[in-house]
Short mmCIF file of C-alpha atoms and ligand atoms in Angstrom, two decimals:
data_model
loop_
_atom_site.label_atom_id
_atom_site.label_comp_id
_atom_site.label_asym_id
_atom_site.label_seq_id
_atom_site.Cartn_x
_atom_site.Cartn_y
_atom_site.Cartn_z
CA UNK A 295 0.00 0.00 0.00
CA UNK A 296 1.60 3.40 -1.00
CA UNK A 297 2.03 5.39 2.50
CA UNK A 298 3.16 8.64 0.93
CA UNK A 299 0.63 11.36 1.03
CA UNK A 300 -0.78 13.42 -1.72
CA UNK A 301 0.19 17.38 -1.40
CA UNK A 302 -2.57 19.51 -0.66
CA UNK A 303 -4.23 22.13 -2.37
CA UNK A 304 -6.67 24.27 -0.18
CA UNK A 305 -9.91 25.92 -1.14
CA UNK A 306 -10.08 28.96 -0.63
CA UNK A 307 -7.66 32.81 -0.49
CA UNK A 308 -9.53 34.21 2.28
CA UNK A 309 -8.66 34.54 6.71
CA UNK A 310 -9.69 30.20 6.20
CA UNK A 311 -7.40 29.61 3.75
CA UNK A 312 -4.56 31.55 5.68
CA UNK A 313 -5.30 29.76 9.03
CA UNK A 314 -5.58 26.55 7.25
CA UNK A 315 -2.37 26.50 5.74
CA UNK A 316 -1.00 27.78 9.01
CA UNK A 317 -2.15 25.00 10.51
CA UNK A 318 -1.08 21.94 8.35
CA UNK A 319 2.06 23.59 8.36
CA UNK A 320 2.68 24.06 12.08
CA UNK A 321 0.66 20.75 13.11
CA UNK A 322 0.32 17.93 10.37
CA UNK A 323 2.87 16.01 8.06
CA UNK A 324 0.34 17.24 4.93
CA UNK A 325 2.15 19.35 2.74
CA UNK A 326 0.14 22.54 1.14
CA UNK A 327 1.35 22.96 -2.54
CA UNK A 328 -1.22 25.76 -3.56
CA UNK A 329 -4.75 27.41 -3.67
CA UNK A 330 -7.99 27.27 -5.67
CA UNK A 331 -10.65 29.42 -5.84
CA UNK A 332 -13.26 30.46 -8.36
CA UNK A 333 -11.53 32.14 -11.20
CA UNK A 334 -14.17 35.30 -10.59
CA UNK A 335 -12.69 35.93 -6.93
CA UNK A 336 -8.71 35.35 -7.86
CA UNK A 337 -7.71 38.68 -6.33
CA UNK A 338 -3.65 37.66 -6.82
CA UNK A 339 -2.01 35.17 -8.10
CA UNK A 340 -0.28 34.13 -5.05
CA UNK A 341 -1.70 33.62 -1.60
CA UNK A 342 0.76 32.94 1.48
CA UNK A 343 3.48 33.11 -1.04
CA UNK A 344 1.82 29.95 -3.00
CA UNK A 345 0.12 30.09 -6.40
CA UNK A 346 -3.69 30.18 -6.96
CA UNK A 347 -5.52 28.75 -9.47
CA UNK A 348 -8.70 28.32 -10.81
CA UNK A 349 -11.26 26.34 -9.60
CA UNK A 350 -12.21 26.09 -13.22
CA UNK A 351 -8.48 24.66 -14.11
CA UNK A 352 -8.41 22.27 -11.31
CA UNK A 353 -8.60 19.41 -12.85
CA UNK A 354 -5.71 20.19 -15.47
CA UNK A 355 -3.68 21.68 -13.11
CA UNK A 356 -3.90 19.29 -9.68
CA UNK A 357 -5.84 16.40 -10.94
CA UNK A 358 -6.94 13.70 -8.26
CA UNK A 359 -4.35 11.38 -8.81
CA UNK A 360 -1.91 13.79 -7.69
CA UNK A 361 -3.27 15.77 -4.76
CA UNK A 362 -5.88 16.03 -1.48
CA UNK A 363 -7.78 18.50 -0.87
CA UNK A 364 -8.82 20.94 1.96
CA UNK A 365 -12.00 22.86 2.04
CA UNK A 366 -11.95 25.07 4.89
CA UNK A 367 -14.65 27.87 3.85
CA UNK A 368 -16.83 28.83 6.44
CA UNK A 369 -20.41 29.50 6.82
CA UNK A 370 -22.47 32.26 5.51
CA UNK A 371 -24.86 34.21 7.21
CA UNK A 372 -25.60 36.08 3.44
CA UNK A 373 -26.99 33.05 1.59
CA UNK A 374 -30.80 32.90 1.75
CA UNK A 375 -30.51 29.41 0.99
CA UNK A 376 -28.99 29.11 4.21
CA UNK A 377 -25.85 29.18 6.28
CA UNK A 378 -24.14 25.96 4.94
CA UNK A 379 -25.44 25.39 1.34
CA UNK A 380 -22.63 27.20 -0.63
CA UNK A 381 -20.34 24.43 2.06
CA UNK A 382 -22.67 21.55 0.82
CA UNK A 383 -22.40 22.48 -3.00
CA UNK A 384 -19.12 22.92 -3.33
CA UNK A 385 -17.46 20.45 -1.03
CA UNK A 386 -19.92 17.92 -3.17
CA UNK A 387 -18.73 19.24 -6.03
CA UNK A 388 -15.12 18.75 -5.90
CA UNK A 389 -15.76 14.97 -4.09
CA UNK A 390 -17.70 14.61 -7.52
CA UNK A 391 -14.61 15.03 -9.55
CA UNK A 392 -12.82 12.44 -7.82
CA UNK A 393 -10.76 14.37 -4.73
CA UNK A 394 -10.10 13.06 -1.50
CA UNK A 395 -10.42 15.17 1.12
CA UNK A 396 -7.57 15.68 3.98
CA UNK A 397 -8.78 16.14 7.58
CA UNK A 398 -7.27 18.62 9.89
CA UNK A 399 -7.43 17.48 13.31
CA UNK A 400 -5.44 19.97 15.93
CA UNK A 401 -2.87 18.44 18.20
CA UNK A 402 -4.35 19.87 20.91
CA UNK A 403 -7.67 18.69 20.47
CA UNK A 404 -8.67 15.94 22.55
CA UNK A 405 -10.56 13.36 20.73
CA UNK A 406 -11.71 9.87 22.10
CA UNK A 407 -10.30 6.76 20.35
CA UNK A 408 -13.39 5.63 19.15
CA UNK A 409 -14.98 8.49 17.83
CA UNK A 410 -15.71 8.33 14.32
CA UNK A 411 -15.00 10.91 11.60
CA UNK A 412 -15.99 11.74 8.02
CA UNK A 413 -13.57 13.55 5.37
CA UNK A 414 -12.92 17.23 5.31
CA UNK A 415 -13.65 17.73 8.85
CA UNK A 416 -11.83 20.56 10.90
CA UNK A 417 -11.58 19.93 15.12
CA UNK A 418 -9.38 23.09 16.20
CA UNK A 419 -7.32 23.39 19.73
CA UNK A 420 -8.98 23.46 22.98
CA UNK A 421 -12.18 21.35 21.49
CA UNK A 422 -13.00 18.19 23.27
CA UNK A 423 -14.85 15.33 21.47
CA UNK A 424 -16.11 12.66 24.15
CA UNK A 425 -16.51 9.36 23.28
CA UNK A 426 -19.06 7.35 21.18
CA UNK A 427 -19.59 10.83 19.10
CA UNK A 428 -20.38 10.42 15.56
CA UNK A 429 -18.78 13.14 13.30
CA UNK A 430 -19.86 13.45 9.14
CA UNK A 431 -18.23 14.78 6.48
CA UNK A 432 -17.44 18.83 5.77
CA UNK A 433 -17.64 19.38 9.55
CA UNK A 434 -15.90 22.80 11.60
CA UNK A 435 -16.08 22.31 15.05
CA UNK A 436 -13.90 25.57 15.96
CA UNK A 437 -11.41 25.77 19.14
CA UNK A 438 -12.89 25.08 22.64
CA UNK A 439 -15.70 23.29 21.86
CA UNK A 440 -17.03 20.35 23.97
CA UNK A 441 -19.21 17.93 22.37
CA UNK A 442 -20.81 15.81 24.79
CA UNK A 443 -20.55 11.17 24.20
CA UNK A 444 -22.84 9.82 22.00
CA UNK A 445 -23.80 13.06 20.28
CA UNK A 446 -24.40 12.52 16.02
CA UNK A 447 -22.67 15.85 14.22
CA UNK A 448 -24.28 15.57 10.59
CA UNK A 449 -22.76 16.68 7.50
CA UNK A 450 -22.18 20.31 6.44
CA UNK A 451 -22.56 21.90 9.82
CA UNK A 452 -20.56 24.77 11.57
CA UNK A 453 -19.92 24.64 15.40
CA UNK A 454 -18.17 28.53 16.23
CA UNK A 455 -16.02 28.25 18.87
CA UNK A 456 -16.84 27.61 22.88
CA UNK A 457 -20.03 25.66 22.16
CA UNK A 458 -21.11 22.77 24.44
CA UNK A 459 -23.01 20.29 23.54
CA UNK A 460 -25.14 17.64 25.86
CA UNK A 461 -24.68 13.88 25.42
CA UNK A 462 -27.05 12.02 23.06
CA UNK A 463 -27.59 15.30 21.37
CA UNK A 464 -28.66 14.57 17.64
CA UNK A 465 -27.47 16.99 14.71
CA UNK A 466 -28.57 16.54 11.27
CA UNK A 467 -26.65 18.06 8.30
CA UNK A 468 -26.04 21.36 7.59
CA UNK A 469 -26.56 22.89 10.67
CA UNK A 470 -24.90 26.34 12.46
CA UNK A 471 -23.92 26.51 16.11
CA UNK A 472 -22.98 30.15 17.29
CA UNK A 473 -20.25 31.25 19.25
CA UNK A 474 -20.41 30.42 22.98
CA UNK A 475 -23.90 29.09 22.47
CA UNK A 476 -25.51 25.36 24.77
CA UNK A 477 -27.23 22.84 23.29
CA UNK A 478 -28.91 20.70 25.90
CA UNK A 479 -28.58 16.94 26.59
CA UNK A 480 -30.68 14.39 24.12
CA UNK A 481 -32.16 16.92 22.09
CA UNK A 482 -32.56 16.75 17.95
CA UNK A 483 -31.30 20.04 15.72
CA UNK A 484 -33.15 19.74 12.52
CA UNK A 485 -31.35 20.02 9.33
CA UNK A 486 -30.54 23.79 8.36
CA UNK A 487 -31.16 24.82 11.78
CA UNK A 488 -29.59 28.01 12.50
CA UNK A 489 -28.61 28.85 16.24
CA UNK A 490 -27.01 32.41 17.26
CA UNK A 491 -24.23 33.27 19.15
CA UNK A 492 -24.84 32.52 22.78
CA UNK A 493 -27.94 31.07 22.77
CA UNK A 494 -29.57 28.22 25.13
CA UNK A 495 -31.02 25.33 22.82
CA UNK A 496 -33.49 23.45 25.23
CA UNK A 497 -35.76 21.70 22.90
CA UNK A 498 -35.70 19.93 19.42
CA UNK A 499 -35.62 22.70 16.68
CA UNK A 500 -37.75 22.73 13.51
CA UNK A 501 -35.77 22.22 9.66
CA UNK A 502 -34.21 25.18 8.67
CA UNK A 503 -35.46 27.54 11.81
CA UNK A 504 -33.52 30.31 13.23
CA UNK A 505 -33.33 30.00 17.25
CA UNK A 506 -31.87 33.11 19.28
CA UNK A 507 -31.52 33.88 23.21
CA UNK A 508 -31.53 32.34 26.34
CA UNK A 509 -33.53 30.13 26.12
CA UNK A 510 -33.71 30.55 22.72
CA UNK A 511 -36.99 31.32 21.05
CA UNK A 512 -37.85 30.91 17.11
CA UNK A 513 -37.02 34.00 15.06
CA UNK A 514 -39.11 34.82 12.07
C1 LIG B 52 -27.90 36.11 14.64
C2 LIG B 52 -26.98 37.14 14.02
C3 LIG B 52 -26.49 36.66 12.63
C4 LIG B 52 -27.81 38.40 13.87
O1 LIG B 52 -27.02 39.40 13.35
P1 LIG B 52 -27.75 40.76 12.84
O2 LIG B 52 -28.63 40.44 11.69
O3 LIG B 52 -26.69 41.79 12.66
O4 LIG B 52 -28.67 41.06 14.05
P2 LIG B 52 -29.19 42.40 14.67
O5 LIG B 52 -28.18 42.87 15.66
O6 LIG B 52 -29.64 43.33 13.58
O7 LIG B 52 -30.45 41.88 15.47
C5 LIG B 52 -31.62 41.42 14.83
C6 LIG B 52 -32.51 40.82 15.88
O8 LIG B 52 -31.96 39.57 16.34
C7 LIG B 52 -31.72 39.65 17.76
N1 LIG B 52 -30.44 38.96 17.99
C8 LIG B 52 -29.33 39.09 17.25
N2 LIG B 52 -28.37 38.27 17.72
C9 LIG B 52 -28.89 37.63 18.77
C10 LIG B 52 -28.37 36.65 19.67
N3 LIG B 52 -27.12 36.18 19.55
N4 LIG B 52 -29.20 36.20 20.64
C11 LIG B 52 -30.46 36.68 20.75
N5 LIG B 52 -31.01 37.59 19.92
C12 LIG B 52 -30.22 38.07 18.94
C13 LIG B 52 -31.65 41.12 18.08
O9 LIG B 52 -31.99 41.37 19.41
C14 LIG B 52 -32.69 41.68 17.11
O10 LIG B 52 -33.97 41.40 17.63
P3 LIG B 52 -35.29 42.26 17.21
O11 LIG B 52 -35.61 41.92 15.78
O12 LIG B 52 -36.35 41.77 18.17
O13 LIG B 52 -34.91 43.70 17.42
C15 LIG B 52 -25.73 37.40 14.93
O14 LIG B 52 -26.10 38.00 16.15
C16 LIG B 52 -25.00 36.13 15.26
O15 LIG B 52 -25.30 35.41 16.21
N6 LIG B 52 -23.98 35.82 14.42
C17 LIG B 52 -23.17 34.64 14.57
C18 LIG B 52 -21.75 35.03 15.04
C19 LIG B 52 -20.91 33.80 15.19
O16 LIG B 52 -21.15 32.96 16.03
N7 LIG B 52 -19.90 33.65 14.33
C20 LIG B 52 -19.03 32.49 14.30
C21 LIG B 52 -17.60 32.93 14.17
S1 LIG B 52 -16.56 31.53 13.99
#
């Protein structure tokens, strides 16, 4: 079985993309050889002294024999077709095309042994995953975070940093945790769900609802 890694091209020539490539460097044996990014939003041709390319070109530039890739983008609270579609799209997109994805686990994380995760999933410093927690695919759980055993973290969803999370707590795909924000025990998040900054989550949420406050309440 070949052991050598792929280089790694990261999505992205934004603050993600920096702090990404920051981070593989300073914490991971993956080597980043460059950046993508739609050819409509190349601002330079360099980012962090590497070249970027176009999305567009991807596949004649860094086919998928010959390199991983990192999405890193982050959610968007400017898409009214909600805070994690352009994540789901995309990151869909590019596994369509035949790219493996790289995970970027922190070092100073602290992950059970037996939790299990999906591909292009992000677990920054300080964040504490507990064990029998199920993690997806495209997944940010941001520094500090505690999610509690047993907890299910769908696909295409956002945890900000400093959110805690109850055991048993169910999370479909797609959804958006704000900073510093509680999400009870045993509880289900519905897919899309959007939850602000420092908000109590008490109760099961409804698909693609906005929650706010403490405790949080529906916002229309
Ligand atoms: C929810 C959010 C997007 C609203 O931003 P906004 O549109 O600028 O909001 P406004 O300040 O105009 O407030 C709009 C309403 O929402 C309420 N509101 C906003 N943020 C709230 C919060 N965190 N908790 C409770 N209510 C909140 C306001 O009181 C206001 O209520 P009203 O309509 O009754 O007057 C923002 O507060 C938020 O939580 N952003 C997420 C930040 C974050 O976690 N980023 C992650 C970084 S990694």
């Amino acid at each position: 079985m070949n052991s050598i890694k792929k280089p790694v091209v990261i999505f992205g020539n934004m603050a993600s993309a920096s702090t990404s490539k920051y981070y593989l460097d300073n914490d991971s044996d993956h080597a980043v050889i460059g950046f993508t990014v739609d050819k409509e939003n190349i601002i330079s041709p360099k980012h962090e002294g590497l070249d970027v390319i176009p999305f567009e070109n991807i596949l004649n530039e860094y086919p998928p024999e010959e390199v991983s890739i990192l999405f890193p983008v982050g959610y968007s609270t400017h898409d009214p077709r909600g805070t994690n579609v352009f994540r789901r799209n995309r990151y869909e997109c590019i596994k369509s095309m035949g790219y493996e994805f790289i995970n970027y686990i922190s070092s100073k994380a602290i992950v059970a042994s037996n939790v299990v995760i999906g591909d292009n999933v992000l677990i920054y410093e300080g964040a504490i995953i507990q064990p029998f927690v199920q993690i997806g695919s495209n997944v940010i759980i941001r520094s500090g975070s505690n999610i509690g055993h047993h907890c299910n973290i769908g696909n295409h969803t956002f945890i900000a940093s400093e959110v805690t999370i109850g055991g048993k707590t169910n999370l479909d795909s797609e959804i958006f945790i704000g900073l510093n924000s509680t999400v009870s025990n045993s509880v289900n998040i519905a897919s899309g769900s959007f939850i602000a900054a420092n908000s109590f989550i008490n109760q099961d949420t409804q698909v693609g609802s906005d929650y706010r406050g403490v405790p949080a309440r529906r916002y229309e």
